[in-house]
PDB file of C-alpha atoms in Angstrom:
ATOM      1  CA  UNK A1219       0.000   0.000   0.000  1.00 76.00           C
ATOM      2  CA  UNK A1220       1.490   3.603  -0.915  1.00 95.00           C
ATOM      3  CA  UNK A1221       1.461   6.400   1.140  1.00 97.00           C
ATOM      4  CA  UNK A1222      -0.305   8.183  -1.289  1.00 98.00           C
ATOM      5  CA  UNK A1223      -3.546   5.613  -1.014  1.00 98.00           C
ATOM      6  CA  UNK A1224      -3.428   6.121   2.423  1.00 97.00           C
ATOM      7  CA  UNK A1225      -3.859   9.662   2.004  1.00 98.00           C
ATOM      8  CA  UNK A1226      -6.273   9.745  -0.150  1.00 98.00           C
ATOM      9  CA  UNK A1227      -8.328   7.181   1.816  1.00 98.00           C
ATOM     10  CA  UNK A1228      -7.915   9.707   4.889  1.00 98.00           C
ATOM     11  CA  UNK A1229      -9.199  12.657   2.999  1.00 98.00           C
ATOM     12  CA  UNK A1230     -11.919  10.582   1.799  1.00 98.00           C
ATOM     13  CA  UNK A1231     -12.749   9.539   4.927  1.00 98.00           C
ATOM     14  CA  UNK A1232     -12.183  13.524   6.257  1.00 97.00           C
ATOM     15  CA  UNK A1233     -14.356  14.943   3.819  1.00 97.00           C
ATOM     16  CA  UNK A1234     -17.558  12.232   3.232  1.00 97.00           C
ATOM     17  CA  UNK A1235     -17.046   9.656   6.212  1.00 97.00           C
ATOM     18  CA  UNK A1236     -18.681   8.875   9.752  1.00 97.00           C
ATOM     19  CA  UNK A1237     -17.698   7.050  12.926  1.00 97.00           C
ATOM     20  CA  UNK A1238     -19.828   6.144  14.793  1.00 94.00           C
ATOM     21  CA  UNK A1239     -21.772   2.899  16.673  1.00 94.00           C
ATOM     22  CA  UNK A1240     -23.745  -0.186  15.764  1.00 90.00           C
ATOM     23  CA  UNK A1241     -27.313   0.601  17.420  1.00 83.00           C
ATOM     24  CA  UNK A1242     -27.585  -2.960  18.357  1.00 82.00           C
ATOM     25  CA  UNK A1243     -24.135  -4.024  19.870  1.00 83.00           C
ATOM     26  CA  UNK A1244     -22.767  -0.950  20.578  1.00 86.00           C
ATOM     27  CA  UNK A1245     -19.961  -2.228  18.571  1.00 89.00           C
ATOM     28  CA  UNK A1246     -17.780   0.868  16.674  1.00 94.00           C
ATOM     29  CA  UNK A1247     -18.506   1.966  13.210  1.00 96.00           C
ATOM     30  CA  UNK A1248     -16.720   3.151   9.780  1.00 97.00           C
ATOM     31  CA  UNK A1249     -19.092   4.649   6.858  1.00 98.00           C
ATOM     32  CA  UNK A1250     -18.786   6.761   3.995  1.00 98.00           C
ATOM     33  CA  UNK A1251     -21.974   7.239   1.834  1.00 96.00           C
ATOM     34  CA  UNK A1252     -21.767   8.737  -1.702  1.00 96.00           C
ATOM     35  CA  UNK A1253     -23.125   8.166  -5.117  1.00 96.00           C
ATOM     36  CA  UNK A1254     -19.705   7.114  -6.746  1.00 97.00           C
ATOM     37  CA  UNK A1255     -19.816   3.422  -6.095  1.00 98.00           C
ATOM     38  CA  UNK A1256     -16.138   3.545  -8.339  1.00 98.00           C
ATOM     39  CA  UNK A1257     -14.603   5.496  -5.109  1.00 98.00           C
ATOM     40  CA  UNK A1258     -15.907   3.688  -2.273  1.00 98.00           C
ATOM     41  CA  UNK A1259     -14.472   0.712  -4.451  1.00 98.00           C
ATOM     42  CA  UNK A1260     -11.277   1.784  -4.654  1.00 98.00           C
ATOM     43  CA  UNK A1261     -11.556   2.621  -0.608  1.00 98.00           C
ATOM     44  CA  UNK A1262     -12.162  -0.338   0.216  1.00 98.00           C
ATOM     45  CA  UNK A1263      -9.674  -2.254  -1.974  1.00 98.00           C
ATOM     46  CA  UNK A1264      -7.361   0.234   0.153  1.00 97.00           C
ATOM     47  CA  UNK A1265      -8.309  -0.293   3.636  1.00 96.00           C
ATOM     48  CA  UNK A1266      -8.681  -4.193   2.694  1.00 95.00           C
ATOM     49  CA  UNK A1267     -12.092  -4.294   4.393  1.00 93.00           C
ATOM     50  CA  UNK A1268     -15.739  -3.669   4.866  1.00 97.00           C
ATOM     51  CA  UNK A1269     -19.046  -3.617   2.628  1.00 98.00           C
ATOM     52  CA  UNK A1270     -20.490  -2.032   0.194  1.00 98.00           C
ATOM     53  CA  UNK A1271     -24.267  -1.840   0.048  1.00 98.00           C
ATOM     54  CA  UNK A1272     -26.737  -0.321  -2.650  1.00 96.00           C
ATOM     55  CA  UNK A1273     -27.645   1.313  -4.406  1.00 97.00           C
ATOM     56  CA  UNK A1274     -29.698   2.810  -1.842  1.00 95.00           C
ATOM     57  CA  UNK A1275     -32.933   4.577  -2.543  1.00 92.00           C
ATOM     58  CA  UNK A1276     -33.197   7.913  -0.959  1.00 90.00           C
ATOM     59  CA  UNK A1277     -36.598   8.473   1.608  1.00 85.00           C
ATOM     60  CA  UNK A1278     -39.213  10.788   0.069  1.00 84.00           C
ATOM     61  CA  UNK A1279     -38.375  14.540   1.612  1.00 80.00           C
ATOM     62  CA  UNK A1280     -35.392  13.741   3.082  1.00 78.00           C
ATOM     63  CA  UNK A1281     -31.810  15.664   1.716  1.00 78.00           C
ATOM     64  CA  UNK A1282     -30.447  13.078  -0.610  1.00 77.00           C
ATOM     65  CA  UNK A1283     -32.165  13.072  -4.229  1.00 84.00           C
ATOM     66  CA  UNK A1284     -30.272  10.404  -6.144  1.00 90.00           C
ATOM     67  CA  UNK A1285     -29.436   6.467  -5.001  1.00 95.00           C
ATOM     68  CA  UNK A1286     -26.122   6.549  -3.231  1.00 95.00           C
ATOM     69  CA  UNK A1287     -23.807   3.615  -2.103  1.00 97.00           C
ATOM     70  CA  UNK A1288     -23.021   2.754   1.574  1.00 97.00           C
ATOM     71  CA  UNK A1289     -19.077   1.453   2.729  1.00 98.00           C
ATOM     72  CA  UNK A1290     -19.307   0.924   6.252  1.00 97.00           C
ATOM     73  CA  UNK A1291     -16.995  -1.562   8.821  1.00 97.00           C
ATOM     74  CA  UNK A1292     -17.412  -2.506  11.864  1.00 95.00           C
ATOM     75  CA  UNK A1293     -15.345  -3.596  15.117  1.00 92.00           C
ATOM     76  CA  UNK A1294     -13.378  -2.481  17.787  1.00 92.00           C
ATOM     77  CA  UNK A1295      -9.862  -3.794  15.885  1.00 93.00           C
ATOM     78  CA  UNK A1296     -10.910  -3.012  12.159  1.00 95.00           C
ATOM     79  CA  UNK A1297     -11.965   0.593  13.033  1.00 96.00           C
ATOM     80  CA  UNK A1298      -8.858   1.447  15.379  1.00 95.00           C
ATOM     81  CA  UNK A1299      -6.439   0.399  12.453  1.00 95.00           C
ATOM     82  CA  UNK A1300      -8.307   2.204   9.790  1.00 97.00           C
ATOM     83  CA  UNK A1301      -8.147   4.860  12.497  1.00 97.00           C
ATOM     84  CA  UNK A1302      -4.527   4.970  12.774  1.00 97.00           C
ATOM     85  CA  UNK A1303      -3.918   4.187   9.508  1.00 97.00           C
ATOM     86  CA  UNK A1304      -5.481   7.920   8.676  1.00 98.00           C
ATOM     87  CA  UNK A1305      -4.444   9.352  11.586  1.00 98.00           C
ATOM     88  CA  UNK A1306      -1.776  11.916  10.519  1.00 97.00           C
ATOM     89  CA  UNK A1307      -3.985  12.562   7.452  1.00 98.00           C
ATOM     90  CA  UNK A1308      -7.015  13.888   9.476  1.00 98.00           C
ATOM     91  CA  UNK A1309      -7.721  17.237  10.916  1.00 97.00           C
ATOM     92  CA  UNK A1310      -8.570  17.932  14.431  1.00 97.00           C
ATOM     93  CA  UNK A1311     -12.178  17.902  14.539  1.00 96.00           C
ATOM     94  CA  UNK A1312     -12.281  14.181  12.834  1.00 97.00           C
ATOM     95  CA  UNK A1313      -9.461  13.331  15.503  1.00 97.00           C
ATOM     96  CA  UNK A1314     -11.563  14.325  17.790  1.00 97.00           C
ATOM     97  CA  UNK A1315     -14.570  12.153  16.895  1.00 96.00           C
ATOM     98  CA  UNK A1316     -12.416   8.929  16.280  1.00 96.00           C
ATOM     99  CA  UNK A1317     -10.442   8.987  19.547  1.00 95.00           C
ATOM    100  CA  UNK A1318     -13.676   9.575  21.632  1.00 94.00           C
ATOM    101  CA  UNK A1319     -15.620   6.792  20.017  1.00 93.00           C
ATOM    102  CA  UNK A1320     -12.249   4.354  20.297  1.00 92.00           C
ATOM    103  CA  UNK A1321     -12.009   5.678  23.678  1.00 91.00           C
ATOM    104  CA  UNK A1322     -16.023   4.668  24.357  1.00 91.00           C
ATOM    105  CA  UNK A1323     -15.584   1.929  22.527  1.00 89.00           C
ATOM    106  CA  UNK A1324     -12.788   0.686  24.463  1.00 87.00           C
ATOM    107  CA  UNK A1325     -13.978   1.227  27.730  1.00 87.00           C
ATOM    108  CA  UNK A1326     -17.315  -0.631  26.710  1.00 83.00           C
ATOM    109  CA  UNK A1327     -14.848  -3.363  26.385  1.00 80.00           C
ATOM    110  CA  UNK A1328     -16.348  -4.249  22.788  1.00 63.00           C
ATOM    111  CA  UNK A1329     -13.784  -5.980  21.487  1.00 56.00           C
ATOM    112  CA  UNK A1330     -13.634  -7.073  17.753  1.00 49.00           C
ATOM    113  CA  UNK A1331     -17.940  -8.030  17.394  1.00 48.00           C
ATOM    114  CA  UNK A1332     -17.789  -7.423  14.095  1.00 46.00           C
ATOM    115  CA  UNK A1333     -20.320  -7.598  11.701  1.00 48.00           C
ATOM    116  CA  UNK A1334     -17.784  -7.673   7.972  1.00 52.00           C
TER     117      UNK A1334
END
């Protein structure tokens, strides 16, 4: 993997991604949404992990207008090493959000549950 794939994953990740938690488990989560399935391809082939799921139909009123594509990954281990992997790449608001919810995560003792 080049440093350059990295970095582009990272900004990816900066600009259209979300970390988050599995409703059900609690377990940590990984998503980027988008309408260019192509990119979330080539982020995954990166990151060597995760799923891909659409297209996805937007709800009537809601913001999106066209079917988008879904990445997401889940787990305590898979998320912290996509985590670090970006790390230097992010800015400090995104920092901010993955160390809390690796931090919660963590002390939740989750674990690797994951689902992909």
């Amino acid at each position: 993997m080049e440093l350059v794939d990295i970095a582009w994953s990272a900004g990816l990740f900066e600009g259209e991604g979300y970390i988050g938690f599995l409703s059900k488990s609690g377990s940590p989560r990984l998503s980027i949404s988008m309408t260019d399935l192509d990119v979330l391809e080539k982020f995954k082939a990166i990151t060597g992990h995760g799923v891909i799921n659409g297209p996805i139909t937007p709800k009537p009123g809601g913001l999106a207008k066209k079917d988008y594509y879904r990445y997401h990954t889940s787990g305590f281990e898979k998320v912290q090493s996509l985590v670090a992997m970006f790390w230097n790449f992010l800015g400090e608001r995104r920092k901010d959000q993955c160390e809390k919810a690796i931090k919660i995560a963590a002390k939740r003792g989750i674990g690797n549950r994951a689902r992909n």
